[in-house]
mmCIF file of C-alpha atoms in Angstrom:
data_model
loop_
_atom_site.group_PDB
_atom_site.id
_atom_site.type_symbol
_atom_site.label_atom_id
_atom_site.label_comp_id
_atom_site.label_asym_id
_atom_site.label_seq_id
_atom_site.Cartn_x
_atom_site.Cartn_y
_atom_site.Cartn_z
ATOM 1 C CA MET A 1 0.000 0.000 0.000
ATOM 2 C CA ILE A 2 1.182 3.494 -0.811
ATOM 3 C CA LYS A 3 2.451 5.497 2.180
ATOM 4 C CA ILE A 4 0.549 8.720 2.893
ATOM 5 C CA ALA A 5 1.621 12.031 4.433
ATOM 6 C CA HIS A 6 -0.520 15.130 4.989
ATOM 7 C CA GLU A 7 0.938 18.524 5.849
ATOM 8 C CA ALA A 8 -1.016 20.123 8.692
ATOM 9 C CA PRO A 9 -1.074 23.189 10.971
ATOM 10 C CA ILE A 10 1.344 22.842 13.880
ATOM 11 C CA ASP A 11 -1.439 22.789 16.479
ATOM 12 C CA ILE A 12 -2.869 19.534 15.080
ATOM 13 C CA PHE A 13 0.329 18.011 13.693
ATOM 14 C CA GLU A 14 0.503 15.160 16.215
ATOM 15 C CA GLU A 15 -3.207 14.369 15.836
ATOM 16 C CA VAL A 16 -2.821 14.156 12.060
ATOM 17 C CA GLN A 17 0.206 11.869 12.530
ATOM 18 C CA ARG A 18 -2.234 9.202 13.755
ATOM 19 C CA PHE A 19 -3.721 9.139 10.251
ATOM 20 C CA THR A 20 -0.463 9.163 8.274
ATOM 21 C CA ASP A 21 2.431 6.813 7.563
ATOM 22 C CA TYR A 22 5.246 9.374 7.563
ATOM 23 C CA ASP A 23 5.800 13.151 7.777
ATOM 24 C CA TYR A 24 6.525 15.748 5.084
ATOM 25 C CA ALA A 25 8.604 18.829 5.961
ATOM 26 C CA LEU A 26 9.081 22.082 4.034
ATOM 27 C CA VAL A 27 12.591 23.458 4.353
ATOM 28 C CA HIS A 28 11.656 27.152 4.242
ATOM 29 C CA LEU A 29 9.393 26.662 7.270
ATOM 30 C CA LEU A 30 12.203 24.975 9.176
ATOM 31 C CA GLU A 31 14.168 28.179 8.703
ATOM 32 C CA GLN A 32 11.306 30.613 9.382
ATOM 33 C CA ASN A 33 9.281 28.963 12.126
ATOM 34 C CA PRO A 34 10.880 27.682 15.375
ATOM 35 C CA ARG A 35 7.708 25.792 16.404
ATOM 36 C CA TYR A 36 7.650 24.023 13.053
ATOM 37 C CA ARG A 37 11.340 23.179 13.343
ATOM 38 C CA ASP A 38 10.910 21.797 16.862
ATOM 39 C CA THR A 39 7.944 19.710 15.716
ATOM 40 C CA PHE A 40 9.969 17.964 13.027
ATOM 41 C CA GLU A 41 13.014 17.515 15.206
ATOM 42 C CA ARG A 42 10.740 15.692 17.672
ATOM 43 C CA ALA A 43 9.312 13.599 14.856
ATOM 44 C CA ILE A 44 12.821 12.531 13.834
ATOM 45 C CA LYS A 45 13.685 11.626 17.427
ATOM 46 C CA LYS A 46 10.509 9.527 17.610
ATOM 47 C CA GLY A 47 11.756 7.556 14.607
ATOM 48 C CA ARG A 48 9.208 8.923 12.147
ATOM 49 C CA GLU A 49 10.076 8.618 8.471
ATOM 50 C CA VAL A 50 10.380 12.174 7.122
ATOM 51 C CA ILE A 51 10.702 13.592 3.609
ATOM 52 C CA LEU A 52 12.343 17.029 3.519
ATOM 53 C CA ASP A 53 11.075 19.011 0.537
ATOM 54 C CA ASN A 54 12.907 21.883 -1.160
ATOM 55 C CA SER A 55 9.725 24.071 -1.037
ATOM 56 C CA ILE A 56 9.558 24.682 -4.779
ATOM 57 C CA PHE A 57 5.750 24.401 -4.895
ATOM 58 C CA GLU A 58 5.416 27.001 -2.144
ATOM 59 C CA LEU A 59 8.191 29.391 -3.249
ATOM 60 C CA GLU A 60 7.902 28.740 -7.033
ATOM 61 C CA GLU A 61 11.630 28.137 -7.125
ATOM 62 C CA ALA A 62 13.652 25.652 -5.154
ATOM 63 C CA PHE A 63 15.349 26.580 -1.884
ATOM 64 C CA GLU A 64 18.981 27.636 -2.388
ATOM 65 C CA ALA A 65 21.176 24.516 -2.567
ATOM 66 C CA ASP A 66 23.845 25.471 -0.016
ATOM 67 C CA ARG A 67 21.283 26.340 2.658
ATOM 68 C CA PHE A 68 19.186 23.294 1.821
ATOM 69 C CA ASP A 69 22.232 21.083 2.303
ATOM 70 C CA GLN A 70 22.778 22.639 5.733
ATOM 71 C CA TRP A 71 19.214 21.821 6.774
ATOM 72 C CA ILE A 72 19.494 18.264 5.520
ATOM 73 C CA ASN A 73 22.581 17.751 7.630
ATOM 74 C CA ARG A 74 20.911 19.354 10.639
ATOM 75 C CA LEU A 75 17.567 17.520 10.460
ATOM 76 C CA LYS A 76 18.920 14.232 9.044
ATOM 77 C CA PRO A 77 15.603 13.183 7.437
ATOM 78 C CA TYR A 78 15.033 9.741 5.993
ATOM 79 C CA TRP A 79 14.502 11.328 2.533
ATOM 80 C CA TYR A 80 15.211 14.682 0.894
ATOM 81 C CA ILE A 81 14.190 16.118 -2.485
ATOM 82 C CA VAL A 82 17.061 17.548 -4.523
ATOM 83 C CA PRO A 83 16.260 21.102 -5.771
ATOM 84 C CA ASP A 84 14.483 20.999 -9.139
ATOM 85 C CA ALA A 85 13.036 23.589 -11.549
ATOM 86 C CA LEU A 86 9.337 23.680 -12.399
ATOM 87 C CA GLU A 87 8.700 22.083 -15.814
ATOM 88 C CA ASP A 88 12.320 22.716 -16.831
ATOM 89 C CA ALA A 89 13.891 19.338 -17.538
ATOM 90 C CA GLU A 90 17.285 20.680 -18.598
ATOM 91 C CA LYS A 91 17.737 22.883 -15.520
ATOM 92 C CA THR A 92 16.475 20.135 -13.213
ATOM 93 C CA MET A 93 19.016 17.679 -14.600
ATOM 94 C CA ARG A 94 21.762 20.285 -14.401
ATOM 95 C CA GLN A 95 20.931 21.006 -10.764
ATOM 96 C CA MET A 96 20.987 17.312 -9.889
ATOM 97 C CA GLN A 97 24.405 16.962 -11.520
ATOM 98 C CA ASP A 98 25.676 20.022 -9.674
ATOM 99 C CA TRP A 99 24.282 18.677 -6.390
ATOM 100 C CA ASN A 100 26.165 15.430 -6.882
ATOM 101 C CA ASP A 101 29.363 17.130 -8.030
ATOM 102 C CA LYS A 102 29.435 19.234 -4.851
ATOM 103 C CA GLY A 103 28.826 16.230 -2.620
ATOM 104 C CA TYR A 104 25.729 17.747 -1.025
ATOM 105 C CA GLY A 105 23.357 15.793 1.197
ATOM 106 C CA TYR A 106 23.564 13.809 4.420
ATOM 107 C CA LYS A 107 25.019 10.392 3.678
ATOM 108 C CA GLY A 108 22.538 8.689 5.994
ATOM 109 C CA SER A 109 19.548 10.099 4.085
ATOM 110 C CA CYS A 110 18.016 8.851 0.834
ATOM 111 C CA LYS A 111 17.843 11.063 -2.243
ATOM 112 C CA ILE A 112 14.716 11.888 -4.270
ATOM 113 C CA GLY A 113 14.966 13.210 -7.823
ATOM 114 C CA VAL A 114 11.982 15.033 -9.356
ATOM 115 C CA VAL A 115 11.010 14.548 -12.995
ATOM 116 C CA GLN A 116 10.267 17.803 -14.815
ATOM 117 C CA GLY A 117 9.374 18.757 -18.389
ATOM 118 C CA LYS A 118 6.795 20.397 -20.635
ATOM 119 C CA THR A 119 6.413 17.572 -23.164
ATOM 120 C CA TYR A 120 6.294 13.799 -22.962
ATOM 121 C CA GLU A 121 9.734 13.623 -24.562
ATOM 122 C CA GLU A 122 11.237 16.012 -21.994
ATOM 123 C CA ILE A 123 9.611 14.104 -19.152
ATOM 124 C CA VAL A 124 11.033 10.825 -20.469
ATOM 125 C CA ASP A 125 14.515 12.344 -20.847
ATOM 126 C CA CYS A 126 14.416 13.707 -17.305
ATOM 127 C CA TYR A 127 13.115 10.410 -15.933
ATOM 128 C CA ASN A 128 15.891 8.467 -17.655
ATOM 129 C CA PHE A 129 18.447 10.884 -16.220
ATOM 130 C CA MET A 130 17.115 10.421 -12.684
ATOM 131 C CA ASN A 131 17.063 6.659 -13.205
ATOM 132 C CA ASP A 132 20.706 6.577 -14.318
ATOM 133 C CA PRO A 133 22.731 4.805 -11.587
ATOM 134 C CA GLN A 134 25.365 7.553 -11.810
ATOM 135 C CA GLN A 135 22.882 9.999 -10.251
ATOM 136 C CA ASP A 136 22.472 7.756 -7.189
ATOM 137 C CA VAL A 137 18.769 8.615 -6.865
ATOM 138 C CA ASP A 138 16.876 6.405 -4.411
ATOM 139 C CA MET A 139 13.348 7.474 -5.379
ATOM 140 C CA ILE A 140 11.816 9.288 -8.367
ATOM 141 C CA ALA A 141 9.017 11.842 -7.898
ATOM 142 C CA ILE A 142 6.234 12.800 -10.333
ATOM 143 C CA SER A 143 4.224 16.012 -9.865
ATOM 144 C CA PHE A 144 0.450 16.460 -9.962
ATOM 145 C CA ASP A 145 0.204 19.639 -12.054
ATOM 146 C CA TYR A 146 2.412 19.484 -15.150
ATOM 147 C CA SER A 147 0.959 21.677 -17.921
ATOM 148 C CA TYR A 148 1.492 18.621 -20.149
ATOM 149 C CA TYR A 149 -1.590 17.059 -18.532
ATOM 150 C CA ASN A 150 -3.792 19.749 -20.086
ATOM 151 C CA VAL A 151 -2.495 18.609 -23.479
ATOM 152 C CA SER A 152 -2.548 14.850 -22.946
ATOM 153 C CA VAL A 153 -6.012 14.830 -21.303
ATOM 154 C CA PRO A 154 -7.780 18.086 -22.251
ATOM 155 C CA HIS A 155 -10.860 18.847 -20.152
ATOM 156 C CA PRO A 156 -12.781 22.028 -19.256
ATOM 157 C CA ASN A 157 -12.021 21.276 -15.604
ATOM 158 C CA LYS A 158 -8.243 21.549 -15.239
ATOM 159 C CA TYR A 159 -8.318 19.440 -12.080
ATOM 160 C CA VAL A 160 -9.776 16.554 -14.062
ATOM 161 C CA SER A 161 -6.951 17.035 -16.596
ATOM 162 C CA TRP A 162 -4.379 16.958 -13.801
ATOM 163 C CA MET A 163 -5.928 13.889 -12.195
ATOM 164 C CA LEU A 164 -6.301 11.827 -15.362
ATOM 165 C CA GLY A 165 -3.144 13.318 -16.871
ATOM 166 C CA ARG A 166 -0.906 11.827 -14.191
ATOM 167 C CA VAL A 167 -2.787 8.535 -14.402
ATOM 168 C CA LYS A 168 -2.182 8.490 -18.168
ATOM 169 C CA LEU A 169 1.441 9.609 -17.841
ATOM 170 C CA LEU A 170 2.326 6.799 -15.458
ATOM 171 C CA GLY A 171 0.541 4.311 -17.702
ATOM 172 C CA ASP A 172 2.366 5.613 -20.778
ATOM 173 C CA LEU A 173 5.751 5.513 -19.048
ATOM 174 C CA LEU A 174 5.081 1.953 -17.935
ATOM 175 C CA ARG A 175 3.878 0.918 -21.395
ATOM 176 C CA ASP A 176 6.962 2.412 -23.037
ATOM 177 C CA GLY A 177 9.343 0.620 -20.681
ATOM 178 C CA VAL A 178 10.511 3.849 -19.039
ATOM 179 C CA ILE A 179 9.372 3.106 -15.474
ATOM 180 C CA ASN A 180 11.924 1.260 -13.383
ATOM 181 C CA THR A 181 9.602 -1.003 -11.398
ATOM 182 C CA GLU A 182 12.501 -1.929 -9.100
ATOM 183 C CA LYS A 183 12.822 1.685 -7.896
ATOM 184 C CA LYS A 184 10.525 3.498 -5.457
ATOM 185 C CA HIS A 185 8.364 6.354 -6.763
ATOM 186 C CA HIS A 186 6.727 9.298 -5.015
ATOM 187 C CA LEU A 187 3.635 11.243 -6.095
ATOM 188 C CA LEU A 188 3.948 14.954 -5.353
ATOM 189 C CA GLY A 189 0.648 16.543 -4.339
ATOM 190 C CA CYS A 190 -2.759 16.006 -5.878
ATOM 191 C CA GLY A 191 -5.473 17.887 -7.673
ATOM 192 C CA LEU A 192 -8.450 15.666 -6.807
ATOM 193 C CA PRO A 193 -8.235 13.009 -4.077
ATOM 194 C CA GLN A 194 -10.033 10.292 -6.063
ATOM 195 C CA GLU A 195 -7.024 10.119 -8.401
ATOM 196 C CA PHE A 196 -5.340 7.597 -6.166
ATOM 197 C CA GLN A 197 -7.981 4.920 -6.529
ATOM 198 C CA PHE A 198 -6.709 4.383 -10.089
ATOM 199 C CA TYR A 199 -3.316 3.287 -8.794
ATOM 200 C CA LYS A 200 -4.915 0.990 -6.238
ATOM 201 C CA LEU A 201 -6.812 -0.716 -9.057
ATOM 202 C CA ALA A 202 -3.680 -0.873 -11.235
ATOM 203 C CA ASP A 203 -1.663 -2.450 -8.396
ATOM 204 C CA TYR A 204 1.417 -0.292 -8.998
ATOM 205 C CA LYS A 205 3.686 -1.780 -6.357
ATOM 206 C CA TRP A 206 6.471 0.623 -7.354
ATOM 207 C CA LEU A 207 4.462 3.587 -6.019
ATOM 208 C CA TYR A 208 5.945 4.009 -2.557
ATOM 209 C CA SER A 209 4.530 7.267 -1.196
ATOM 210 C CA LEU A 210 2.442 10.372 -1.772
ATOM 211 C CA ASP A 211 2.095 13.707 -0.018
ATOM 212 C CA THR A 212 -0.764 16.169 -0.062
ATOM 213 C CA SER A 213 -2.399 18.742 2.192
ATOM 214 C CA ASN A 214 -5.632 18.399 0.193
ATOM 215 C CA PRO A 215 -7.871 16.864 2.904
ATOM 216 C CA ILE A 216 -6.558 19.292 5.530
ATOM 217 C CA VAL A 217 -6.933 22.469 3.471
ATOM 218 C CA HIS A 218 -10.449 21.579 2.389
ATOM 219 C CA ALA A 219 -11.500 20.792 5.939
ATOM 220 C CA LEU A 220 -10.091 24.132 7.113
ATOM 221 C CA LYS A 221 -12.219 25.737 4.399
ATOM 222 C CA GLY A 222 -15.285 23.811 5.578
ATOM 223 C CA VAL A 223 -15.366 21.446 2.580
ATOM 224 C CA GLU A 224 -16.131 17.799 3.265
ATOM 225 C CA TYR A 225 -15.133 15.101 0.810
ATOM 226 C CA THR A 226 -18.048 13.316 -0.817
ATOM 227 C CA ASP A 227 -17.954 9.591 -1.511
ATOM 228 C CA GLN A 228 -16.728 10.554 -5.004
ATOM 229 C CA GLY A 229 -14.056 12.916 -3.668
ATOM 230 C CA LEU A 230 -14.014 16.446 -5.117
ATOM 231 C CA TRP A 231 -14.546 18.051 -8.501
ATOM 232 C CA ASP A 232 -13.024 21.400 -7.568
ATOM 233 C CA LYS A 233 -10.047 22.408 -5.467
ATOM 234 C CA GLU A 234 -9.256 25.174 -3.003
ATOM 235 C CA SER A 235 -6.175 27.080 -4.206
ATOM 236 C CA GLN A 236 -4.946 27.787 -0.662
ATOM 237 C CA LYS A 237 -1.469 26.453 0.161
ATOM 238 C CA LEU A 238 -1.100 24.786 3.536
ATOM 239 C CA HIS A 239 2.169 26.508 4.432
ATOM 240 C CA GLU A 240 0.198 29.777 4.609
ATOM 241 C CA LEU A 241 -2.001 28.171 7.287
ATOM 242 C CA ILE A 242 0.752 26.539 9.313
ATOM 243 C CA ASP A 243 -0.051 28.631 12.434
ATOM 244 C CA TYR A 244 -3.815 28.220 12.082
ATOM 245 C CA ASP A 245 -5.397 28.536 15.540
ATOM 246 C CA ASN A 246 -6.513 25.221 16.991
ATOM 247 C CA GLU A 247 -9.727 26.851 18.272
ATOM 248 C CA ASP A 248 -10.790 27.549 14.677
ATOM 249 C CA ILE A 249 -10.196 23.984 13.454
ATOM 250 C CA ASP A 250 -13.049 21.508 12.978
ATOM 251 C CA LEU A 251 -11.085 18.404 13.927
ATOM 252 C CA ALA A 252 -14.006 16.077 13.231
ATOM 253 C CA LEU A 253 -14.217 17.336 9.638
ATOM 254 C CA ILE A 254 -10.463 16.945 9.204
ATOM 255 C CA LYS A 255 -10.645 13.345 10.424
ATOM 256 C CA THR A 256 -13.559 12.640 8.085
ATOM 257 C CA ASN A 257 -11.545 13.856 5.092
ATOM 258 C CA LEU A 258 -8.448 11.944 6.211
ATOM 259 C CA VAL A 259 -10.380 8.686 6.481
ATOM 260 C CA LYS A 260 -12.013 9.193 3.077
ATOM 261 C CA PHE A 261 -8.678 10.063 1.480
ATOM 262 C CA ARG A 262 -7.119 6.864 2.783
ATOM 263 C CA TRP A 263 -10.052 4.933 1.411
ATOM 264 C CA PHE A 264 -9.389 6.366 -2.065
ATOM 265 C CA ALA A 265 -5.674 5.576 -1.865
ATOM 266 C CA ASN A 266 -5.573 2.250 -0.076
ATOM 267 C CA GLY A 267 -9.105 1.074 0.522
ATOM 268 C CA GLN A 268 -8.725 1.153 4.293
ATOM 269 C CA THR A 269 -9.041 3.398 7.320
ATOM 270 C CA PRO A 270 -5.893 4.116 9.311
ATOM 271 C CA VAL A 271 -4.862 1.985 12.240
ATOM 272 C CA GLY A 272 -5.800 3.772 15.446
ATOM 273 C CA SER A 273 -8.556 5.859 13.831
ATOM 274 C CA ILE A 274 -11.192 6.883 16.365
ATOM 275 C CA LEU A 275 -13.864 7.304 13.699
#
């Protein structure tokens, strides 16, 4: 079953941990927010599996490599995502090569390389680069919102294009012999939560993990998942709500969305769920 992480406001971080398989940290918040930093340092000490992200989705460009390396070596996460460049395959590959040439990263952590590109051909080239043993990448990540999805699966609702576009992309990469089924893969974010039921049905054992704040953000906005999921998406980014006051949080609604999300992804409710 695919491992699930949900970013959440600090006040409910430990409660949300009961519904997740690992934790997902944003490096810029480690630097900006002492409470956030302390929370993840405690998670590491507890033995939680943590992915440290380079914050490109939040900042629109990856965190500066030298500083990111310092945070990796301070936090010592299980995984970290090497700085990439949104939809720019050439720059992403160049940055991975530069990262390796400079010897960045904590040797006890595992390295994630993100696939980027604007066309199928660019995505394939970037994937093959990340899969090259010389890059020493332990897991390959695929994003939820490539503009390519709007071309490969055009739909008036862009979130449907994103959902079905990633489903189609993974199927095409597998069909064309590009996917290394012996390597772990990570799904970055989501547009619509029901996307993940497609992978459950396909039995993609090489999909190791996913991260998304989708069920949390929608609950904070008062939106409950239906049995079908969602057909629209709140544009709010969770990192902007990281200090959301616990008194304003409907924890029951959050738990409802978390349980439904896990049903879409794995067909089960989380161990220890009180619902």
